Amino acid sequence: MPIIDVHAHWGPWPFHMDVGSARLNLELMDRYGIDLQIVSAAEAVTYDAAGGNAALREVLAAEPRLRGYAVVNPNRVEDSAADLRRCMDTGRFVGAKIHTTYPGRSIGSPQMRETFAMLDEAGVPLLLHTWGPDVALLPALLAGLPRLRVIVGHAGGDAWQEAAHAAASCDRLYLEHCRTVADAGRVDYARAAGVPVDRLLFGTDSTLVDPCIALGVVRDAAFTPDELERVLWRNATELFGLTLPA
C-alpha cells in the first residue's frame, strides 16, 4: 500500500555524515516503498531557518515526491510568520516545523506560546520535535488554540509514556514514533492509553536515520490491514490535504 513519511529531512547535516543531495532521499524512498515524503531543511533546523527554508523552496520545485515543512524559529516569531507565508504560497509546503533544542526554547517557554499562537492563526499543521517530560504541557498549551494541530515528533522521545497520555487527552495531538532506539511496546502503550489509530502517523527521521527502523516499529505494532492503511498514509492525506503521486 502507499506510504507517506511525515518526518524527514533534506540537506547536509553538521555531523560526520555523507548526506546532502535530494537524490539520497529518493533512493531511500524507492528502497522502502515510500511514495511521498515531507521534509525540513537540515540547515533550517540547525542553523538558519530562513536560509534553509529558501534553499528547500528551490529543491521542492524540482521534486514532485517531496513536500516541505517551513522551519519556524521561536526566537523570531514575526520574521518566521512572514517566512512561513512565503513558503506556503509556493504550494509545495504543507506545514511548519519547530525544533526545541537548537533554538533553545522549551515547550513551556513564553516564546513557544507566542509561536503556537502565530501558527494557530496561520492554520497549518506543526511537526514539533519533542524529547523529555515537558511534552505533557502540550494539551494545556493547545486549549485556547482551536485550529492548531501538532504532530508530536518522536512521540516524546524518552518520554513516550507522557506523550501517549498527552495525546489521549487532546484530539489535536498526533503521535509519530520515529527514533534511533526502537523501544518495544511504544505503540501498544499509546493505544492502551486511548490514542486512536486515526492520530498515529508514520515518520522515519530520514536522512538522519535509515527508514528501516521506523518500518520495523510499525511491523511489530501488529496493526490490522485497515489500521495499517490509516497509519502509513491515509491519516497523513487527511491532516495535510495531500494527494498521492500517480
mmCIF file of N, CA, C and O in Angstrom, residues 133-179:
data_model
loop_
_atom_site.group_PDB
_atom_site.id
_atom_site.type_symbol
_atom_site.label_atom_id
_atom_site.label_comp_id
_atom_site.label_asym_id
_atom_site.label_seq_id
_atom_site.Cartn_x
_atom_site.Cartn_y
_atom_site.Cartn_z
ATOM 1 N N PRO A 133 9.984 15.114 29.406
ATOM 2 C CA PRO A 133 8.656 15.146 30.036
ATOM 3 C C PRO A 133 7.853 16.407 29.796
ATOM 4 O O PRO A 133 6.655 16.432 30.081
ATOM 5 N N ASP A 134 8.482 17.479 29.266
ATOM 6 C CA ASP A 134 7.691 18.687 29.010
ATOM 7 C C ASP A 134 6.666 18.482 27.896
ATOM 8 O O ASP A 134 5.811 19.343 27.666
ATOM 9 N N VAL A 135 6.690 17.339 27.219
ATOM 10 C CA VAL A 135 5.645 17.019 26.240
ATOM 11 C C VAL A 135 4.276 16.994 26.908
ATOM 12 O O VAL A 135 3.254 17.237 26.254
ATOM 13 N N ALA A 136 4.243 16.752 28.210
ATOM 14 C CA ALA A 136 2.977 16.713 28.934
ATOM 15 C C ALA A 136 2.300 18.083 28.999
ATOM 16 O O ALA A 136 1.106 18.171 29.329
ATOM 17 N N LEU A 137 3.018 19.156 28.679
ATOM 18 C CA LEU A 137 2.445 20.504 28.705
ATOM 19 C C LEU A 137 1.576 20.796 27.487
ATOM 20 O O LEU A 137 0.820 21.780 27.487
ATOM 21 N N LEU A 138 1.668 19.982 26.451
ATOM 22 C CA LEU A 138 1.016 20.316 25.185
ATOM 23 C C LEU A 138 -0.510 20.443 25.268
ATOM 24 O O LEU A 138 -1.071 21.373 24.680
ATOM 25 N N PRO A 139 -1.231 19.560 25.932
ATOM 26 C CA PRO A 139 -2.695 19.739 25.953
ATOM 27 C C PRO A 139 -3.124 21.091 26.503
ATOM 28 O O PRO A 139 -4.031 21.734 25.952
ATOM 29 N N ALA A 140 -2.487 21.561 27.571
ATOM 30 C CA ALA A 140 -2.852 22.867 28.140
ATOM 31 C C ALA A 140 -2.499 23.994 27.185
ATOM 32 O O ALA A 140 -3.257 24.976 27.053
ATOM 33 N N LEU A 141 -1.372 23.880 26.487
ATOM 34 C CA LEU A 141 -0.974 24.922 25.544
ATOM 35 C C LEU A 141 -1.931 25.013 24.364
ATOM 36 O O LEU A 141 -2.150 26.096 23.811
ATOM 37 N N LEU A 142 -2.512 23.889 23.968
ATOM 38 C CA LEU A 142 -3.424 23.890 22.830
ATOM 39 C C LEU A 142 -4.864 24.233 23.213
ATOM 40 O O LEU A 142 -5.696 24.415 22.331
ATOM 41 N N ALA A 143 -5.151 24.328 24.490
ATOM 42 C CA ALA A 143 -6.533 24.501 24.940
ATOM 43 C C ALA A 143 -7.194 25.726 24.326
ATOM 44 O O ALA A 143 -8.367 25.698 23.975
ATOM 45 N N GLY A 144 -6.459 26.808 24.168
ATOM 46 C CA GLY A 144 -7.033 28.023 23.614
ATOM 47 C C GLY A 144 -6.686 28.267 22.166
ATOM 48 O O GLY A 144 -6.859 29.392 21.665
ATOM 49 N N LEU A 145 -6.210 27.240 21.474
ATOM 50 C CA LEU A 145 -5.763 27.377 20.086
ATOM 51 C C LEU A 145 -6.502 26.339 19.235
ATOM 52 O O LEU A 145 -5.941 25.298 18.878
ATOM 53 N N PRO A 146 -7.725 26.606 18.860
ATOM 54 C CA PRO A 146 -8.575 25.563 18.266
ATOM 55 C C PRO A 146 -8.167 25.100 16.880
ATOM 56 O O PRO A 146 -8.564 24.013 16.454
ATOM 57 N N ARG A 147 -7.366 25.869 16.149
ATOM 58 C CA ARG A 147 -7.006 25.488 14.781
ATOM 59 C C ARG A 147 -5.690 24.722 14.697
ATOM 60 O O ARG A 147 -5.410 24.087 13.678
ATOM 61 N N LEU A 148 -4.893 24.778 15.742
ATOM 62 C CA LEU A 148 -3.551 24.213 15.669
ATOM 63 C C LEU A 148 -3.563 22.707 15.940
ATOM 64 O O LEU A 148 -4.046 22.244 16.980
ATOM 65 N N ARG A 149 -3.014 21.958 14.991
ATOM 66 C CA ARG A 149 -2.846 20.510 15.135
ATOM 67 C C ARG A 149 -1.350 20.218 15.153
ATOM 68 O O ARG A 149 -0.612 20.689 14.282
ATOM 69 N N VAL A 150 -0.917 19.443 16.142
ATOM 70 C CA VAL A 150 0.508 19.240 16.400
ATOM 71 C C VAL A 150 0.855 17.767 16.274
ATOM 72 O O VAL A 150 0.239 16.911 16.918
ATOM 73 N N ILE A 151 1.852 17.484 15.443
ATOM 74 C CA ILE A 151 2.444 16.153 15.380
ATOM 75 C C ILE A 151 3.546 16.097 16.430
ATOM 76 O O ILE A 151 4.499 16.876 16.383
ATOM 77 N N VAL A 152 3.411 15.193 17.368
ATOM 78 C CA VAL A 152 4.391 15.048 18.439
ATOM 79 C C VAL A 152 5.550 14.217 17.896
ATOM 80 O O VAL A 152 5.527 12.987 17.916
ATOM 81 N N GLY A 153 6.557 14.910 17.351
ATOM 82 C CA GLY A 153 7.675 14.237 16.717
ATOM 83 C C GLY A 153 8.460 13.381 17.694
ATOM 84 O O GLY A 153 8.739 13.801 18.825
ATOM 85 N N HIS A 154 8.786 12.170 17.299
ATOM 86 C CA HIS A 154 9.474 11.177 18.129
ATOM 87 C C HIS A 154 8.581 10.697 19.271
ATOM 88 O O HIS A 154 9.055 9.964 20.141
ATOM 89 N N ALA A 155 7.310 11.107 19.277
ATOM 90 C CA ALA A 155 6.366 10.712 20.333
ATOM 91 C C ALA A 155 6.958 10.915 21.726
ATOM 92 O O ALA A 155 6.826 10.078 22.616
ATOM 93 N N GLY A 156 7.611 12.064 21.898
ATOM 94 C CA GLY A 156 8.181 12.385 23.198
ATOM 95 C C GLY A 156 9.572 11.861 23.431
ATOM 96 O O GLY A 156 10.178 12.141 24.465
ATOM 97 N N GLY A 157 10.117 11.070 22.481
ATOM 98 C CA GLY A 157 11.454 10.520 22.675
ATOM 99 C C GLY A 157 11.490 9.593 23.871
ATOM 100 O O GLY A 157 10.746 8.618 23.948
ATOM 101 N N ASP A 158 12.330 9.923 24.835
ATOM 102 C CA ASP A 158 12.421 9.082 26.028
ATOM 103 C C ASP A 158 11.206 9.237 26.932
ATOM 104 O O ASP A 158 11.022 8.449 27.872
ATOM 105 N N ALA A 159 10.354 10.206 26.664
ATOM 106 C CA ALA A 159 9.131 10.417 27.454
ATOM 107 C C ALA A 159 7.911 9.948 26.660
ATOM 108 O O ALA A 159 6.887 10.622 26.624
ATOM 109 N N TRP A 160 8.002 8.766 26.027
ATOM 110 C CA TRP A 160 6.906 8.310 25.181
ATOM 111 C C TRP A 160 5.662 7.949 25.978
ATOM 112 O O TRP A 160 4.546 8.020 25.441
ATOM 113 N N GLN A 161 5.807 7.609 27.254
ATOM 114 C CA GLN A 161 4.610 7.355 28.062
ATOM 115 C C GLN A 161 3.852 8.662 28.331
ATOM 116 O O GLN A 161 2.622 8.721 28.202
ATOM 117 N N GLU A 162 4.590 9.711 28.693
ATOM 118 C CA GLU A 162 3.953 11.016 28.912
ATOM 119 C C GLU A 162 3.299 11.524 27.626
ATOM 120 O O GLU A 162 2.203 12.100 27.658
ATOM 121 N N ALA A 163 3.963 11.300 26.493
ATOM 122 C CA ALA A 163 3.407 11.737 25.209
ATOM 123 C C ALA A 163 2.120 10.988 24.894
ATOM 124 O O ALA A 163 1.163 11.578 24.370
ATOM 125 N N ALA A 164 2.071 9.714 25.200
ATOM 126 C CA ALA A 164 0.859 8.937 24.946
ATOM 127 C C ALA A 164 -0.322 9.488 25.725
ATOM 128 O O ALA A 164 -1.425 9.655 25.186
ATOM 129 N N HIS A 165 -0.113 9.796 26.984
ATOM 130 C CA HIS A 165 -1.218 10.308 27.790
ATOM 131 C C HIS A 165 -1.613 11.725 27.358
ATOM 132 O O HIS A 165 -2.804 12.078 27.398
ATOM 133 N N ALA A 166 -0.642 12.514 26.929
ATOM 134 C CA ALA A 166 -0.963 13.849 26.421
ATOM 135 C C ALA A 166 -1.844 13.746 25.179
ATOM 136 O O ALA A 166 -2.857 14.448 25.059
ATOM 137 N N ALA A 167 -1.467 12.881 24.246
ATOM 138 C CA ALA A 167 -2.238 12.730 23.012
ATOM 139 C C ALA A 167 -3.623 12.150 23.278
ATOM 140 O O ALA A 167 -4.595 12.498 22.607
ATOM 141 N N ALA A 168 -3.724 11.269 24.254
ATOM 142 C CA ALA A 168 -5.027 10.692 24.580
ATOM 143 C C ALA A 168 -5.988 11.738 25.133
ATOM 144 O O ALA A 168 -7.210 11.612 24.989
ATOM 145 N N SER A 169 -5.433 12.800 25.725
ATOM 146 C CA SER A 169 -6.286 13.817 26.350
ATOM 147 C C SER A 169 -6.573 15.008 25.447
ATOM 148 O O SER A 169 -7.306 15.920 25.848
ATOM 149 N N CYS A 170 -6.009 15.026 24.228
ATOM 150 C CA CYS A 170 -6.178 16.176 23.325
ATOM 151 C C CYS A 170 -6.316 15.676 21.898
ATOM 152 O O CYS A 170 -5.381 15.068 21.357
ATOM 153 N N ASP A 171 -7.457 15.947 21.285
ATOM 154 C CA ASP A 171 -7.721 15.379 19.958
ATOM 155 C C ASP A 171 -7.006 16.123 18.828
ATOM 156 O O ASP A 171 -7.200 15.793 17.659
ATOM 157 N N ARG A 172 -6.136 17.080 19.153
ATOM 158 C CA ARG A 172 -5.349 17.756 18.127
ATOM 159 C C ARG A 172 -3.866 17.441 18.238
ATOM 160 O O ARG A 172 -3.031 18.105 17.636
ATOM 161 N N LEU A 173 -3.561 16.388 18.995
ATOM 162 C CA LEU A 173 -2.192 15.882 19.081
ATOM 163 C C LEU A 173 -2.099 14.545 18.353
ATOM 164 O O LEU A 173 -2.913 13.645 18.576
ATOM 165 N N TYR A 174 -1.088 14.437 17.487
ATOM 166 C CA TYR A 174 -0.835 13.229 16.712
ATOM 167 C C TYR A 174 0.527 12.673 17.130
ATOM 168 O O TYR A 174 1.467 13.445 17.350
ATOM 169 N N LEU A 175 0.634 11.361 17.209
ATOM 170 C CA LEU A 175 1.906 10.741 17.577
ATOM 171 C C LEU A 175 2.628 10.200 16.359
ATOM 172 O O LEU A 175 2.023 9.563 15.495
ATOM 173 N N GLU A 176 3.923 10.429 16.317
ATOM 174 C CA GLU A 176 4.803 9.921 15.257
ATOM 175 C C GLU A 176 6.033 9.369 15.960
ATOM 176 O O GLU A 176 6.708 10.089 16.685
ATOM 177 N N HIS A 177 6.307 8.064 15.787
ATOM 178 C CA HIS A 177 7.194 7.342 16.689
ATOM 179 C C HIS A 177 8.626 7.143 16.196
ATOM 180 O O HIS A 177 9.337 6.286 16.733
ATOM 181 N N CYS A 178 9.106 7.877 15.205
ATOM 182 C CA CYS A 178 10.475 7.612 14.750
ATOM 183 C C CYS A 178 11.473 7.970 15.852
ATOM 184 O O CYS A 178 11.306 8.933 16.592
ATOM 185 N N ARG A 179 12.509 7.120 15.943
ATOM 186 C CA ARG A 179 13.530 7.317 16.965
ATOM 187 C C ARG A 179 14.658 6.345 16.692
ATOM 188 O O ARG A 179 14.448 5.287 16.093
#
